mmCIF file of C-alpha atoms in Angstrom:
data_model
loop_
_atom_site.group_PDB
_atom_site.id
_atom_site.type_symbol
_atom_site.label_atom_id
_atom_site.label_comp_id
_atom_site.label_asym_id
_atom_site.label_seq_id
_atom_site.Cartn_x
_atom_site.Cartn_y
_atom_site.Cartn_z
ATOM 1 C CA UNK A 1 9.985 -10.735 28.984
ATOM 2 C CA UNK A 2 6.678 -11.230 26.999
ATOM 3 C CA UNK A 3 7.126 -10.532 23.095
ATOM 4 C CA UNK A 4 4.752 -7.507 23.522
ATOM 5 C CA UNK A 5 7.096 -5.751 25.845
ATOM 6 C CA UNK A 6 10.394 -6.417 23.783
ATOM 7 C CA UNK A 7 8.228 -4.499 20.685
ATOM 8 C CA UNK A 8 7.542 -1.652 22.700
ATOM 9 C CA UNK A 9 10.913 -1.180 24.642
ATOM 10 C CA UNK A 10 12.548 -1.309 20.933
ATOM 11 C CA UNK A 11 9.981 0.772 20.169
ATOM 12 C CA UNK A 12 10.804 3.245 22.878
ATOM 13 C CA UNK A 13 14.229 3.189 22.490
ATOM 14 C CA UNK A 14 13.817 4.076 18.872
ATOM 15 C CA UNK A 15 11.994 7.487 20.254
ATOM 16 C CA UNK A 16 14.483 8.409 22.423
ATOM 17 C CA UNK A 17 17.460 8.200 20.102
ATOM 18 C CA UNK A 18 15.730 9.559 17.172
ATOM 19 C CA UNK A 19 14.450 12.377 18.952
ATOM 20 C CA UNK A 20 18.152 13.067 20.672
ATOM 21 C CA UNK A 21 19.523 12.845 17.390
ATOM 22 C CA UNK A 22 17.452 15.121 15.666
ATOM 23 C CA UNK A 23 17.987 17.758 18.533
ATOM 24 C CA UNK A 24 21.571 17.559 18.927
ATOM 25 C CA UNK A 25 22.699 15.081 16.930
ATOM 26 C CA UNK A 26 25.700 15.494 14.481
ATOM 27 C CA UNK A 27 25.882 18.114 12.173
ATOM 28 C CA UNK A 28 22.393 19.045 12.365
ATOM 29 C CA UNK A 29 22.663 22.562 10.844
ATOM 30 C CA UNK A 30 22.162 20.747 7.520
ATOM 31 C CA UNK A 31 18.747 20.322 7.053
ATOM 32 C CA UNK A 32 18.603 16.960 5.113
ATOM 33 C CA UNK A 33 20.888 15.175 7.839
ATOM 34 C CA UNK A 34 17.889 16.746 9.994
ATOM 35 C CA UNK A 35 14.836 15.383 7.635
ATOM 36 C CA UNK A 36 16.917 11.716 7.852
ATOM 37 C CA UNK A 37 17.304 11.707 11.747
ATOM 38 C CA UNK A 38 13.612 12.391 11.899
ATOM 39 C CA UNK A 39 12.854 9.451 10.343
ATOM 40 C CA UNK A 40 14.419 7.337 13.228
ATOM 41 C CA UNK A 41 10.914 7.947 15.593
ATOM 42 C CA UNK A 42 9.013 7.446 12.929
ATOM 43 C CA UNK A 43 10.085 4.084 12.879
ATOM 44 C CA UNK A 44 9.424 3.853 16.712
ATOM 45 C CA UNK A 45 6.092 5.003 16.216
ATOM 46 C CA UNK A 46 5.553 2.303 14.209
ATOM 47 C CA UNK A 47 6.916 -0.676 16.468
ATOM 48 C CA UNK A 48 4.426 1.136 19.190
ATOM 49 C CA UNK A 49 1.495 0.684 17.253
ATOM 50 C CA UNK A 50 2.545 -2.578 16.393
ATOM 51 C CA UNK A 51 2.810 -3.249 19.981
ATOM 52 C CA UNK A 52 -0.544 -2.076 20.750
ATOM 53 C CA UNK A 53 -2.080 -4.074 17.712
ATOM 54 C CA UNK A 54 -2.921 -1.267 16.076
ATOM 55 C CA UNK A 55 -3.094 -3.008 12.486
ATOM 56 C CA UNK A 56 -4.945 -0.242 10.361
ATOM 57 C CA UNK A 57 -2.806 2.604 11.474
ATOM 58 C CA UNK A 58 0.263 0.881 11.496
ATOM 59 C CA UNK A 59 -0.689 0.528 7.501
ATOM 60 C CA UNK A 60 -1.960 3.886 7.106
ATOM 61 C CA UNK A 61 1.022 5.050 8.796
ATOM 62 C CA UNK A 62 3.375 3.207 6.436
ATOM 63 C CA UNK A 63 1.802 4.308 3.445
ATOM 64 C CA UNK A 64 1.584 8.057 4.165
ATOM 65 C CA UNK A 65 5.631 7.918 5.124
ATOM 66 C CA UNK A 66 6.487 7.137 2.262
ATOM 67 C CA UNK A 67 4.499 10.576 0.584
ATOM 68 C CA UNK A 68 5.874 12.403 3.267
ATOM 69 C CA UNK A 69 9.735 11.517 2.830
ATOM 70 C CA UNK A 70 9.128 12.666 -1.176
ATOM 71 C CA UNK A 71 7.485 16.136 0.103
ATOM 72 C CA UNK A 72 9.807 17.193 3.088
ATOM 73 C CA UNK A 73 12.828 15.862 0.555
ATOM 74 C CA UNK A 74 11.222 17.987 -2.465
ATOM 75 C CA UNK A 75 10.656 21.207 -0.048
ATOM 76 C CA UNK A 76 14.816 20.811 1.031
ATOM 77 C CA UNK A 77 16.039 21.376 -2.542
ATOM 78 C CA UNK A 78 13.593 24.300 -3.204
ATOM 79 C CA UNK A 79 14.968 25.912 -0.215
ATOM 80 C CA UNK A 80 18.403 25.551 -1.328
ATOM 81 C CA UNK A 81 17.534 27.015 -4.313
ATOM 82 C CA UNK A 82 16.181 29.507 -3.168
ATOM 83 C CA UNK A 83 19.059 30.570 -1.218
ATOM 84 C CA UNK A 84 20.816 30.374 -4.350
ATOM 85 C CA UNK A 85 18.799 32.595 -6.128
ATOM 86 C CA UNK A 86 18.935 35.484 -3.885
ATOM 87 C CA UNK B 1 12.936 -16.880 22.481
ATOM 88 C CA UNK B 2 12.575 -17.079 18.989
ATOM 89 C CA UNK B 3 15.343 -16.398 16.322
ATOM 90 C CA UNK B 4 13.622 -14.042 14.108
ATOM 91 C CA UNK B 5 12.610 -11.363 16.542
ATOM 92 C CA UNK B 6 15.728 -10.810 18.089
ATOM 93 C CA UNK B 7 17.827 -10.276 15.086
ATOM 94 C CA UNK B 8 14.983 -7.903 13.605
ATOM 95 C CA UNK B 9 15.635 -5.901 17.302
ATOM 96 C CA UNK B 10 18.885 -5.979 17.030
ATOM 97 C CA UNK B 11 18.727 -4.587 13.099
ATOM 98 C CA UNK B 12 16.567 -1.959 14.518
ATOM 99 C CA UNK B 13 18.559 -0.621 17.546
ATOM 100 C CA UNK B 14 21.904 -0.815 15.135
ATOM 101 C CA UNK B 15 20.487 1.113 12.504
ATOM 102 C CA UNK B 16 18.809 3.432 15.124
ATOM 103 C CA UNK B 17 22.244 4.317 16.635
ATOM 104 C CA UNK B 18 24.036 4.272 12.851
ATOM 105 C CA UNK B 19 21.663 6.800 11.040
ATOM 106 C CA UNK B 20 22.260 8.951 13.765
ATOM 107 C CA UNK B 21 26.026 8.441 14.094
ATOM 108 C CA UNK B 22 27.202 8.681 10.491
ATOM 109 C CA UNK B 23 27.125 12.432 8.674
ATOM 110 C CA UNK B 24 27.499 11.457 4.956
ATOM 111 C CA UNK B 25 23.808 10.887 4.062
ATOM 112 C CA UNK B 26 24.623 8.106 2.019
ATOM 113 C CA UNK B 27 25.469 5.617 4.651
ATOM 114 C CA UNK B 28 22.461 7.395 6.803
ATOM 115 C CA UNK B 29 20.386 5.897 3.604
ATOM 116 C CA UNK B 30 21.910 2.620 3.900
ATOM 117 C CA UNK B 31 21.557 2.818 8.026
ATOM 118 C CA UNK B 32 17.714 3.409 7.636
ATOM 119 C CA UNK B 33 17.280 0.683 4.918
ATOM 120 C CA UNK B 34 18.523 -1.554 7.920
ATOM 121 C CA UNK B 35 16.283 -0.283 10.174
ATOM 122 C CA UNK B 36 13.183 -0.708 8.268
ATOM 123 C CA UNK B 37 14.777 -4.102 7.399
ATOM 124 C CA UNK B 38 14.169 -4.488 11.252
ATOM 125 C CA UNK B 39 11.127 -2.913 11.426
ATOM 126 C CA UNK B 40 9.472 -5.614 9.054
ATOM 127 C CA UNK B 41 11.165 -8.653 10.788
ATOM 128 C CA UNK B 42 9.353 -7.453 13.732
ATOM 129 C CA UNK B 43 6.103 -7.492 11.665
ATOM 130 C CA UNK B 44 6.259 -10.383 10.098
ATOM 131 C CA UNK B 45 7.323 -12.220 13.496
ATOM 132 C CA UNK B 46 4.199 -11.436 15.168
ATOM 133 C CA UNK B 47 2.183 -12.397 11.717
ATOM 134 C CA UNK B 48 0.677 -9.142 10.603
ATOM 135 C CA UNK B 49 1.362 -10.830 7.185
ATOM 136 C CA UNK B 50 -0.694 -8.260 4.850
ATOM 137 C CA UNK B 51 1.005 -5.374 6.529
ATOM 138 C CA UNK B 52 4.346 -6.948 5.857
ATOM 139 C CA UNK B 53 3.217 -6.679 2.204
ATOM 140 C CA UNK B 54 2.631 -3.262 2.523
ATOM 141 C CA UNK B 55 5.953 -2.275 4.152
ATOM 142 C CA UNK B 56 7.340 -4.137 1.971
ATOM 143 C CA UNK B 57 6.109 -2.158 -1.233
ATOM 144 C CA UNK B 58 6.279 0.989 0.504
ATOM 145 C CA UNK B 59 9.651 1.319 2.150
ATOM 146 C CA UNK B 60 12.129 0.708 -0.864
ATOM 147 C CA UNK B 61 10.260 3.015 -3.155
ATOM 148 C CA UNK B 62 10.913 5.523 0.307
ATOM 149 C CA UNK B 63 14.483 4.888 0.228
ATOM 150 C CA UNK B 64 14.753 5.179 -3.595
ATOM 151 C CA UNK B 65 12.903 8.646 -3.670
ATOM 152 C CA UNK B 66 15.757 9.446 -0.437
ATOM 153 C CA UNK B 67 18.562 8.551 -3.001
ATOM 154 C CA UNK B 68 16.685 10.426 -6.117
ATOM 155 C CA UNK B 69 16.556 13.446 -3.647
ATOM 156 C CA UNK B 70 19.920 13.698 -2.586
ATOM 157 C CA UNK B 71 21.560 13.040 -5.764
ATOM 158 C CA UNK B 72 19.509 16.175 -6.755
ATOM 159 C CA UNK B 73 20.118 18.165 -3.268
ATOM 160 C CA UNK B 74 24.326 17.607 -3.749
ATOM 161 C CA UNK B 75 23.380 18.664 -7.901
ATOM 162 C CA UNK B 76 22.123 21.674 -6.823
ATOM 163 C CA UNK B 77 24.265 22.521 -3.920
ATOM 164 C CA UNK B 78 27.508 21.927 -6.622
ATOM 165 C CA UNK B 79 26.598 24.124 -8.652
ATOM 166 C CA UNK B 80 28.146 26.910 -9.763
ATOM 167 C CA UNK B 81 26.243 29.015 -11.803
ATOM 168 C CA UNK B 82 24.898 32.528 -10.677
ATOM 169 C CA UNK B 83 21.745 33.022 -12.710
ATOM 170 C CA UNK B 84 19.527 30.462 -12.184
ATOM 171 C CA UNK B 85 17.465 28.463 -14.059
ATOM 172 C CA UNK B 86 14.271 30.711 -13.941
ATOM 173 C CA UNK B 87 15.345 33.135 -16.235
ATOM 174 C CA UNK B 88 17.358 31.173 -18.945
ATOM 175 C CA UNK B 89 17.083 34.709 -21.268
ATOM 176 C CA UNK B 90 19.829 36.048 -19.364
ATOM 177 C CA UNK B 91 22.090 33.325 -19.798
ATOM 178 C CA UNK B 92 22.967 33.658 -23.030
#
């Protein structure tokens, strides 16, 4: 198997868990399990792009995660206070 | 094959299967820090050596701001109090 190919098998197989598990993984009624599941193909995204030598989005695509983990993390706890609240 | 990229695949599928597997959201934290772990073994293994120092910056301060959030997340679902913080008037 050429190194290519292992990249984007792992980076397959990363997909198809991650997206299984944020479906109908366990206890997925809690939204931040949910938000850290989802993170799983984003990771498998990345070993695709990788695999098709996709260097400035793979860097783009690192950066913005990282913003994007500290929104969809910020926008969990204002929902639950919300709820609180009402 | 080499050594490097098939324990960075193996750190990857692991922590693929364990932050889905585990429900405390602590040890999905510590799952996904092996995964990215994984993720830049991959990198650096077929030399995309400036985007390895990008990952490298970028995912710790992710997993940091994961910690931050759920410290804050178990604060605020712990909590007892009725009123709120909104309206700090009525609280006294």
């Amino acid at each position: 198997m050429e190194f290519v190919e292992y990249i984007l098998y792992i980076g397959y197989a990363l997909l198809i868990i991650g997206t299984i598990g944020a479906v109908i993984g366990p206890r997925v009624d809690n939204p931040l399990i949910r938000m850290l599941n989802v993170e799983v193909p984003t990771v498998g995204v990345s070993l695709i792009f990788l695999a098709y030598d996709e260097a400035l989005a793979l860097m783009t695509f690192i950066a913005v995660n990282a913003v994007l983990s500290l929104i969809l993390i910020r926008a969990v706890i204002l929902d639950v206070e919300y709820k609180e609240n009402e | 094959m080499e050594i490097l990229p098939l324990i960075a695949g193996i750190c990857c599928v692991l922590g693929g299967i364990g932050v889905i597997v585990h429900t405390n959201p602590i040890n999905k934290i510590i799952m996904f820090a092996l995964l990215e772990i994984g993720m830049i073994g991959l990198i650096i293994s077929s030399y995309y050596l400036d985007i390895a120092i990008i990952s490298s910056l970028c995912e710790p301060i992710c997993t940091i701001i994961l910690l931050l959030g759920y410290l804050k997340y178990i604060t605020t679902v712990k909590k007892k109090k009725r009123y709120g913080r909104n309206l700090p008037v009525l609280s006294k």
